Amino acid sequence: EHDVLLTNPPYTHPHPERLLAHCAASGTPWLALMPNWVYTKDYYWAALGRSHGTADTQPFYIAPRKRYNYWTPRGRRSDLTSGGAKAKTHGHTNAALGIRTSPFVSFWYCGGFGPALRKRVTPPEGCVLCWSTEELPPGVLSESDPRRKVWGGGGADTRNVIGGRSLGRSNGGGKRQKSGGADQH
């Protein structure tokens, strides 16, 4: 028994699908840090046990304004330290942190919050609260999301646009930056 489930599950199949089904069946609030591609998978809505649902029951998302980076301690990933193919794409190192291993964008998938709790949800500093996948900022869209092409990419871009309104570029601290006295569009 638990009051809330907070997890960063393994990303290999079938873990995300099984986790989503478990979360939906638990009847308690849940937050799962998962890759940006999960919401585009065929199993996504089925694993949640419903179609898109009502505004009070559908999942919501907390997306970072600046991409999360993950670090593996030195010596823990021989495929990165041996000069292999992954070393070229994951080769950024930091003496204190190790090797950066962030092969994809991730954000928080959240659900199980009843109407009263949903009204109290506020995003942490440096993040954007999105009540649907349609509100996800371009910088976190999955490569298979057709809107990514409309916005001209995505990926590591930290530009945030929700509902057609620019939120400016993140400076990493969750504050908006303006250019020339006006928000960047």
CSV table of C-alpha atoms in Angstrom, one decimal:
chain,number,residue,atom,x,y,z
A,1,GLU,CA,0.0,0.0,0.0
A,2,HIS,CA,1.2,3.5,-0.8
A,3,ASP,CA,0.1,7.1,-1.0
A,4,VAL,CA,1.9,8.0,-4.2
A,5,LEU,CA,4.2,6.2,-6.7
A,6,LEU,CA,7.3,8.0,-7.9
A,7,THR,CA,9.6,6.1,-10.2
A,8,ASN,CA,12.1,6.2,-13.0
A,9,PRO,CA,11.6,2.7,-14.5
A,10,PRO,CA,13.7,0.7,-16.9
A,11,TYR,CA,12.9,1.9,-20.4
A,12,THR,CA,13.2,-1.4,-22.3
A,13,HIS,CA,10.1,-3.2,-23.4
A,14,PRO,CA,7.8,-4.2,-21.7
A,15,HIS,CA,8.6,-2.1,-18.6
A,16,PRO,CA,6.9,1.2,-19.6
A,17,GLU,CA,3.7,-0.6,-20.7
A,18,ARG,CA,3.5,-2.8,-17.6
A,19,LEU,CA,4.3,0.2,-15.3
A,20,LEU,CA,1.5,2.3,-16.9
A,21,ALA,CA,-1.0,-0.5,-16.4
A,22,HIS,CA,0.1,-0.9,-12.8
A,23,CYS,CA,-0.2,2.8,-12.1
A,24,ALA,CA,-3.6,3.1,-13.7
A,25,ALA,CA,-4.9,0.2,-11.7
A,26,SER,CA,-3.4,1.4,-8.4
A,27,GLY,CA,-6.0,4.1,-7.7
A,28,THR,CA,-3.3,6.4,-6.3
A,29,PRO,CA,-1.4,9.3,-7.7
A,30,TRP,CA,1.7,8.4,-9.7
A,31,LEU,CA,4.6,10.2,-11.4
A,32,ALA,CA,7.0,8.3,-13.7
A,33,LEU,CA,10.1,9.8,-15.4
A,34,MET,CA,10.1,8.2,-18.8
A,35,PRO,CA,11.3,8.8,-22.3
A,36,ASN,CA,9.5,11.2,-24.6
A,37,TRP,CA,8.6,8.4,-27.0
A,38,VAL,CA,6.3,6.6,-24.5
A,39,TYR,CA,3.2,8.7,-25.3
A,40,THR,CA,3.5,7.9,-29.0
A,41,LYS,CA,3.5,4.1,-28.6
A,42,ASP,CA,0.4,2.1,-29.5
A,43,TYR,CA,0.1,0.6,-26.0
A,44,TYR,CA,0.1,4.0,-24.2
A,45,TRP,CA,-3.6,4.7,-23.8
A,46,ALA,CA,-4.5,1.0,-23.7
A,47,ALA,CA,-2.1,0.5,-20.8
A,48,LEU,CA,-3.8,3.3,-18.9
A,49,GLY,CA,-7.0,1.4,-19.3
A,50,ARG,CA,-9.0,4.0,-21.2
A,51,SER,CA,-9.1,6.3,-24.2
A,52,HIS,CA,-8.0,9.9,-23.7
A,53,GLY,CA,-10.5,10.2,-20.8
A,54,THR,CA,-11.9,13.4,-19.3
A,55,ALA,CA,-9.9,16.4,-18.3
A,56,ASP,CA,-10.1,15.2,-14.6
A,57,THR,CA,-8.9,11.6,-15.4
A,58,GLN,CA,-6.4,11.9,-18.2
A,59,PRO,CA,-2.7,11.9,-17.4
A,60,PHE,CA,-0.8,15.1,-17.3
A,61,TYR,CA,2.9,15.9,-17.9
A,62,ILE,CA,5.7,17.9,-16.2
A,63,ALA,CA,8.3,18.8,-18.8
A,64,PRO,CA,11.7,20.4,-18.0
A,65,ARG,CA,12.4,23.6,-19.8
A,66,LYS,CA,16.0,22.3,-20.1
A,67,ARG,CA,16.7,18.7,-21.0
A,68,TYR,CA,17.6,16.4,-18.2
A,69,ASN,CA,21.1,14.9,-18.4
A,70,TYR,CA,22.0,11.6,-16.9
A,71,TRP,CA,25.5,10.8,-15.7
A,72,THR,CA,27.1,7.4,-15.4
A,73,PRO,CA,30.0,7.2,-12.9
A,74,ARG,CA,33.4,6.7,-14.6
A,75,GLY,CA,34.3,3.0,-15.2
A,76,ARG,CA,30.7,1.8,-15.1
A,77,ARG,CA,30.1,1.8,-18.9
A,78,SER,CA,32.9,0.0,-20.8
A,79,ASP,CA,31.1,0.6,-24.1
A,80,LEU,CA,31.6,4.4,-23.5
A,81,THR,CA,35.1,4.3,-22.2
A,82,SER,CA,36.6,1.9,-24.8
A,83,GLY,CA,36.2,4.2,-27.7
A,84,GLY,CA,33.3,2.3,-29.3
A,85,ALA,CA,30.5,3.7,-31.4
A,86,LYS,CA,28.6,5.0,-28.4
A,87,ALA,CA,31.6,6.9,-27.1
A,88,LYS,CA,31.1,9.3,-30.0
A,89,THR,CA,27.4,10.0,-29.2
A,90,HIS,CA,27.7,9.8,-25.4
A,91,GLY,CA,31.2,11.0,-25.0
A,92,HIS,CA,30.8,14.1,-22.9
A,93,THR,CA,32.6,13.6,-19.6
A,94,ASN,CA,32.8,15.5,-16.3
A,95,ALA,CA,35.5,14.7,-13.8
A,96,ALA,CA,33.0,14.8,-10.9
A,97,LEU,CA,29.9,13.3,-12.6
A,98,GLY,CA,31.3,10.8,-15.1
A,99,ILE,CA,30.0,10.3,-18.6
A,100,ARG,CA,26.8,11.9,-19.9
A,101,THR,CA,24.4,9.2,-21.1
A,102,SER,CA,21.2,10.9,-22.2
A,103,PRO,CA,20.2,9.1,-25.4
A,104,PHE,CA,16.7,10.7,-25.4
A,105,VAL,CA,14.6,13.4,-23.9
A,106,SER,CA,12.6,12.5,-20.8
A,107,PHE,CA,9.8,14.1,-18.8
A,108,TRP,CA,7.3,13.2,-16.0
A,109,TYR,CA,4.1,11.3,-16.9
A,110,CYS,CA,1.6,11.8,-14.1
A,111,GLY,CA,-1.8,10.4,-13.3
A,112,GLY,CA,-4.2,9.1,-10.6
A,113,PHE,CA,-4.7,12.6,-9.2
A,114,GLY,CA,-8.3,13.3,-8.5
A,115,PRO,CA,-10.0,16.6,-9.3
A,116,ALA,CA,-9.1,18.2,-5.9
A,117,LEU,CA,-5.4,17.2,-6.2
A,118,ARG,CA,-5.2,18.3,-9.9
A,119,LYS,CA,-6.3,21.8,-8.9
A,120,ARG,CA,-3.3,22.0,-6.5
A,121,VAL,CA,-0.7,20.8,-8.9
A,122,THR,CA,2.0,23.4,-9.8
A,123,PRO,CA,5.2,22.6,-11.7
A,124,PRO,CA,8.6,22.8,-10.0
A,125,GLU,CA,10.8,25.7,-11.0
A,126,GLY,CA,12.3,25.1,-14.4
A,127,CYS,CA,9.4,22.9,-15.6
A,128,VAL,CA,6.2,23.4,-17.5
A,129,LEU,CA,2.9,21.7,-16.6
A,130,CYS,CA,1.0,20.3,-19.6
A,131,TRP,CA,-2.5,18.9,-19.1
A,132,SER,CA,-2.3,16.9,-22.4
A,133,THR,CA,0.2,15.7,-24.9
A,134,GLU,CA,-1.0,18.5,-27.2
A,135,GLU,CA,0.5,21.0,-24.8
A,136,LEU,CA,4.0,19.5,-24.7
A,137,PRO,CA,6.7,22.0,-25.6
A,138,PRO,CA,8.5,21.3,-28.9
A,139,GLY,CA,11.7,20.6,-27.1
A,140,VAL,CA,10.3,17.4,-25.6
A,141,LEU,CA,8.3,16.1,-28.5
A,142,SER,CA,9.0,12.5,-29.6
A,143,GLU,CA,10.7,12.2,-33.0
A,144,SER,CA,7.6,10.3,-34.2
A,145,ASP,CA,5.2,13.1,-33.2
A,146,PRO,CA,4.1,14.9,-36.4
A,147,ARG,CA,4.1,18.2,-34.6
A,148,ARG,CA,7.8,18.0,-34.2
A,149,LYS,CA,8.2,18.7,-37.9
A,150,VAL,CA,5.8,21.7,-37.6
A,151,TRP,CA,8.0,23.2,-34.9
A,152,GLY,CA,11.2,22.5,-36.9
A,153,GLY,CA,12.8,19.8,-34.9
A,154,GLY,CA,12.7,19.6,-31.1
A,155,GLY,CA,15.4,17.5,-29.6
A,156,ALA,CA,17.7,19.6,-27.4
A,157,ASP,CA,15.9,22.8,-28.3
A,158,THR,CA,14.8,24.4,-25.1
A,159,ARG,CA,12.2,26.8,-26.7
A,160,ASN,CA,8.8,26.3,-25.1
A,161,VAL,CA,5.6,27.0,-26.9
A,162,ILE,CA,2.3,26.0,-25.3
A,163,GLY,CA,-1.0,26.7,-27.0
A,164,GLY,CA,0.7,28.8,-29.7
A,165,ARG,CA,2.2,31.2,-27.1
A,166,SER,CA,5.9,31.5,-26.7
A,167,LEU,CA,7.3,31.1,-23.2
A,168,GLY,CA,10.7,32.3,-24.4
A,169,ARG,CA,13.9,30.3,-24.1
A,170,SER,CA,14.9,28.8,-20.8
A,171,ASN,CA,18.1,30.0,-19.2
A,172,GLY,CA,18.3,26.8,-17.2
A,173,GLY,CA,16.9,28.5,-14.1
A,174,GLY,CA,13.2,28.4,-15.1
A,175,LYS,CA,13.1,32.1,-16.0
A,176,ARG,CA,12.1,33.5,-19.4
A,177,GLN,CA,14.6,35.3,-21.5
A,178,LYS,CA,13.5,38.1,-23.9
A,179,SER,CA,15.1,39.2,-27.0
A,180,GLY,CA,14.8,42.8,-28.2
A,181,GLY,CA,12.1,43.6,-25.6
A,182,ALA,CA,9.7,40.9,-26.9
A,183,ASP,CA,9.3,37.2,-26.4
A,184,GLN,CA,10.9,35.1,-29.1
A,185,HIS,CA,8.4,33.5,-31.4
